[in-house]
PDB file of C-alpha atoms in Angstrom:
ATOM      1  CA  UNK A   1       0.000   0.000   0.000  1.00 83.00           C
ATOM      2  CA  UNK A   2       1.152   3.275  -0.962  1.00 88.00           C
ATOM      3  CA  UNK A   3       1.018   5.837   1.519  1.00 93.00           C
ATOM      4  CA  UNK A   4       2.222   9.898   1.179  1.00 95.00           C
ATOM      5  CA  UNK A   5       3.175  11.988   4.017  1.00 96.00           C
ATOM      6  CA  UNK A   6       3.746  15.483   3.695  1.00 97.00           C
ATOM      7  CA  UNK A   7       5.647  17.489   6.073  1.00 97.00           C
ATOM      8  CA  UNK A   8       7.363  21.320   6.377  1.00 96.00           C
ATOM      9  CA  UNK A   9       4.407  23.803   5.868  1.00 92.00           C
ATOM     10  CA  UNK A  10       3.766  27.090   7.644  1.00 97.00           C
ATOM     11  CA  UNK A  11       3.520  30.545   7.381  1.00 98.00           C
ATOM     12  CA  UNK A  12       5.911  33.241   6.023  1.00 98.00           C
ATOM     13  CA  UNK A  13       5.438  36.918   4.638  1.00 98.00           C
ATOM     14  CA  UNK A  14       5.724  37.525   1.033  1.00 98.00           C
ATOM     15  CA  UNK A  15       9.289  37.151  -0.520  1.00 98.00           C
ATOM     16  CA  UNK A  16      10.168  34.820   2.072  1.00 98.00           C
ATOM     17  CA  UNK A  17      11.325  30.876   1.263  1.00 98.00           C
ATOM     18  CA  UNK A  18       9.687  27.901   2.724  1.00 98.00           C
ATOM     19  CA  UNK A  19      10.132  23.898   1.866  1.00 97.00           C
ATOM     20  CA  UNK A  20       8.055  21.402   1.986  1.00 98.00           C
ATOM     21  CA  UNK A  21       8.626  17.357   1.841  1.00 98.00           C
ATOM     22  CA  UNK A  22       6.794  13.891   1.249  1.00 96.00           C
ATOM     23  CA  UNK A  23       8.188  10.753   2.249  1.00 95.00           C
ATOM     24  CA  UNK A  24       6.562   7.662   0.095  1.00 91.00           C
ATOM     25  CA  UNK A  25       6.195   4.173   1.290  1.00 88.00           C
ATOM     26  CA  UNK A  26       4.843   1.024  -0.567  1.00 83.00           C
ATOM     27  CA  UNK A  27       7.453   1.882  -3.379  1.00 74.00           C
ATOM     28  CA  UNK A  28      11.286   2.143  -3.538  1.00 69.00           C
ATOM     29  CA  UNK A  29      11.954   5.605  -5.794  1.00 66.00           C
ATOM     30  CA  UNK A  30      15.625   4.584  -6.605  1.00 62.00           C
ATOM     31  CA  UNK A  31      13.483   1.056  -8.227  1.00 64.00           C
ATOM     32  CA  UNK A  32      10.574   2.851 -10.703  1.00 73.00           C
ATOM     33  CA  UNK A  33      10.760   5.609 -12.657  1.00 76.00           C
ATOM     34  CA  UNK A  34       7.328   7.119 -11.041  1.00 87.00           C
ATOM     35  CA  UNK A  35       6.209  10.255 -11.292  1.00 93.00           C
ATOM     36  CA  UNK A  36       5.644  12.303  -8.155  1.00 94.00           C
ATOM     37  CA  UNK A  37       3.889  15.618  -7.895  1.00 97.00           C
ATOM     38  CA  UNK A  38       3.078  18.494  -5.938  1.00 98.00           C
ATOM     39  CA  UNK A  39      -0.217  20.006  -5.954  1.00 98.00           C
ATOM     40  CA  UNK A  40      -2.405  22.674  -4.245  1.00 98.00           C
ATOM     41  CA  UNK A  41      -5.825  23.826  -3.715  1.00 98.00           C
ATOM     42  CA  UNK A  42      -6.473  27.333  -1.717  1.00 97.00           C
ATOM     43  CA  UNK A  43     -10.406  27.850  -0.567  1.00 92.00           C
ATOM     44  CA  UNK A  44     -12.894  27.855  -3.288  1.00 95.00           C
ATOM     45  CA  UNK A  45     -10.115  27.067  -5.842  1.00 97.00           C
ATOM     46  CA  UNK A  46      -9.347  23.598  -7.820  1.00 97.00           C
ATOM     47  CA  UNK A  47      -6.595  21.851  -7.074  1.00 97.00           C
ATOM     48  CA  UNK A  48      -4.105  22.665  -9.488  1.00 97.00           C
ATOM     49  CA  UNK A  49      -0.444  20.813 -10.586  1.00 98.00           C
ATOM     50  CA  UNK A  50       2.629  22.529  -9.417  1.00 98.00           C
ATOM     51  CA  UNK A  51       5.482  21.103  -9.853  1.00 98.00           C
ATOM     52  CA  UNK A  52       6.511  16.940 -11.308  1.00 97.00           C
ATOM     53  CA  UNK A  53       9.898  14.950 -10.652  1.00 96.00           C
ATOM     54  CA  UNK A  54      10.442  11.653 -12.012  1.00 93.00           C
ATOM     55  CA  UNK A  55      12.217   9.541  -9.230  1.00 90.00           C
ATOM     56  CA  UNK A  56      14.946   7.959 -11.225  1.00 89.00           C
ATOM     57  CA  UNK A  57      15.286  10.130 -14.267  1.00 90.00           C
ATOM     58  CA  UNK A  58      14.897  13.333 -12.578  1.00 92.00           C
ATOM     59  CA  UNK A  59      13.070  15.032 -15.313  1.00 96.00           C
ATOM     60  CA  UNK A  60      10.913  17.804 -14.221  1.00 97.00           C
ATOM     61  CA  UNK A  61       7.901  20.272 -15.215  1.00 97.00           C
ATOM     62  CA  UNK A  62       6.545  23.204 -13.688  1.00 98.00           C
ATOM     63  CA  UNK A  63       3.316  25.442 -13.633  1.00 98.00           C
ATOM     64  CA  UNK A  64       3.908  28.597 -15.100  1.00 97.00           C
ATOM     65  CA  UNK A  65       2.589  30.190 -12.086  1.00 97.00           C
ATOM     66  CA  UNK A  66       5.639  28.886 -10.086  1.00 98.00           C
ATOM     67  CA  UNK A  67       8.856  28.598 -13.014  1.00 98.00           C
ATOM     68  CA  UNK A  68      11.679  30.201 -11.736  1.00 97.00           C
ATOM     69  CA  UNK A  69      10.651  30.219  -7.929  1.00 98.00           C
ATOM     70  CA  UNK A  70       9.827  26.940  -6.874  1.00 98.00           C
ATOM     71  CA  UNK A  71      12.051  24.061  -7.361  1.00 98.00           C
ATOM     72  CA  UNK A  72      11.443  20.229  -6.993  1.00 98.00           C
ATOM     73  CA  UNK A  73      14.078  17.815  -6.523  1.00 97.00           C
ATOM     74  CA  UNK A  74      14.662  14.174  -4.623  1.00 95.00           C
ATOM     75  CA  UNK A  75      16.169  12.211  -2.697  1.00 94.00           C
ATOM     76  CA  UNK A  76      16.253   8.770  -3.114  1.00 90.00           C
ATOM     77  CA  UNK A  77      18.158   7.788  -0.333  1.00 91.00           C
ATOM     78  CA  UNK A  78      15.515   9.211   1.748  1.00 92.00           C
ATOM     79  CA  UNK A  79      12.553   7.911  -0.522  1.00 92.00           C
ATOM     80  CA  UNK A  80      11.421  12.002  -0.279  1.00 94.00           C
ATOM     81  CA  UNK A  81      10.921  14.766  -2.703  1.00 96.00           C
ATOM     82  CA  UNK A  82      10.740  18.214  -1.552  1.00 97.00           C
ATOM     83  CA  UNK A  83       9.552  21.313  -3.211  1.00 98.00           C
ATOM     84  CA  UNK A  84      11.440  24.367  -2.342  1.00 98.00           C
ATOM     85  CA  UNK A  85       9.470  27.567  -2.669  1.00 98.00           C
ATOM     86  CA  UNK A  86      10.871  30.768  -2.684  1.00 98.00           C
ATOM     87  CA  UNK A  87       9.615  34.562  -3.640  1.00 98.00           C
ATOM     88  CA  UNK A  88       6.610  33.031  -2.290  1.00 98.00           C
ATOM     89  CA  UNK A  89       3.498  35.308  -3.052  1.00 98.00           C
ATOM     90  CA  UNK A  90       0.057  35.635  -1.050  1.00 97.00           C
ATOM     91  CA  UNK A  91      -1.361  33.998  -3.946  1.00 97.00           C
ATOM     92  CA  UNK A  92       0.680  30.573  -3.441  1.00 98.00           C
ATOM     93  CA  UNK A  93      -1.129  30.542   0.196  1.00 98.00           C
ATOM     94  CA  UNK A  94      -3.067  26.871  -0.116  1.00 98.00           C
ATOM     95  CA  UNK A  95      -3.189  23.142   1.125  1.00 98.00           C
ATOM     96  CA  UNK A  96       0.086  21.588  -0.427  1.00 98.00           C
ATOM     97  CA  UNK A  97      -0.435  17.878  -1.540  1.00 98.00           C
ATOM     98  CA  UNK A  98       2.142  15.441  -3.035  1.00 96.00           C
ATOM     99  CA  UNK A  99       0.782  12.602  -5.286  1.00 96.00           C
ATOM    100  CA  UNK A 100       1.675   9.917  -6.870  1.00 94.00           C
ATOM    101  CA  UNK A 101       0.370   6.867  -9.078  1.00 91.00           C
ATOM    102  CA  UNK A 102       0.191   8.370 -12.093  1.00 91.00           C
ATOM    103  CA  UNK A 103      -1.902   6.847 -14.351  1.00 92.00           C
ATOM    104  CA  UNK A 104      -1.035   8.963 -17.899  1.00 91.00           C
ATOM    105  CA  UNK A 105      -2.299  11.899 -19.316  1.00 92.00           C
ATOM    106  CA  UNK A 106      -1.691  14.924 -18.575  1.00 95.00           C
ATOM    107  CA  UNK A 107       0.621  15.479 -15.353  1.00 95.00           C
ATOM    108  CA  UNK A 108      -1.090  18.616 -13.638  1.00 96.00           C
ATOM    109  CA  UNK A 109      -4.480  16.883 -13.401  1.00 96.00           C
ATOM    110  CA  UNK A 110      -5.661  15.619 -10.122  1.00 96.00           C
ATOM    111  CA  UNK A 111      -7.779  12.821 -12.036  1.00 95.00           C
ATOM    112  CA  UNK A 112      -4.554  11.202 -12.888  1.00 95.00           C
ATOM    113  CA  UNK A 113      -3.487  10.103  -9.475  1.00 95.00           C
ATOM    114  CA  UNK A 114      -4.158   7.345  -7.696  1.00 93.00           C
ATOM    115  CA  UNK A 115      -2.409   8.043  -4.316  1.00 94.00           C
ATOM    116  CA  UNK A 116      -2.656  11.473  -2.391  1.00 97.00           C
ATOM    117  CA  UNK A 117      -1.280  12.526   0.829  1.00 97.00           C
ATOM    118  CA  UNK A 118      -2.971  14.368   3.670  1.00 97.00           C
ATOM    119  CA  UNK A 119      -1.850  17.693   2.583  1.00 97.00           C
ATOM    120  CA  UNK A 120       0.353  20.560   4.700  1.00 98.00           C
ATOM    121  CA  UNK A 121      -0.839  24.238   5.051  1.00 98.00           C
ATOM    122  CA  UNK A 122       1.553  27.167   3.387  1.00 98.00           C
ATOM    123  CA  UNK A 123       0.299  30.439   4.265  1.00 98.00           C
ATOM    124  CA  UNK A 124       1.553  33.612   2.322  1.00 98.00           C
ATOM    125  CA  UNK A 125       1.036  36.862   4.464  1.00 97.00           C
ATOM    126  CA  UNK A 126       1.282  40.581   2.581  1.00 94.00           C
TER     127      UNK A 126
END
């Protein structure tokens, strides 16, 4: 059984940095290429795609809403990804999820997932 546990929210005023993780189990990253994937949903918003990693290849994609301030990477090791955030903005204030389970299509749709963790609050102050 796959299971997704998120960890490293909070709150932080606008320009500020903040990181967030998820540690997998059920699955070995360094064993599958699988794709892993941050999402986020604020109040009365959909959930929207952030930002992908692929756990042995590395390859990576972006919302345009984040490129060039948020940054996704991996460790193996640790079976984790994390999802730096920095220059955050008021607007990037939502419920962070990771995902995983990927079942094809496009990446930054929540349909495509199988496996969700319980999410971790980021809160963007003015």
């Amino acid at each position: 059984q796959v299971q997704l546990v998120e960890s490293g929210g909070g709150s932080v005023q606008a320009g500020g940095s903040l990181s967030v993780s998820c540690v997998a189990s059920g699955f070995t990253y360094s064993y599958v290429n699988k794709r892993i994937v941050w999402f986020r949903q604020a109040p009365g918003k959909e959930r929207e795609g952030v930002a992908s990693i692929y756990t042995v290849s590395g390859n990576t994609a972006y919302a345009d809403s984040v490129k060039g301030r948020f940054t996704i990477s991996k460790d193996n090791a640790k079976n984790t990804v994390y999802l730096q955030m920095n220059s955050l903005k008021p607007e990037d204030t939502a419920m962070y999820y990771c995902a995983a389970g990927f079942r094809g299509g496009i990446w930054s749709s929540p349909q495509a997932y199988n496996y969700w963790g319980q999410g971790t609050q980021v809160t963007v102050s003015s």
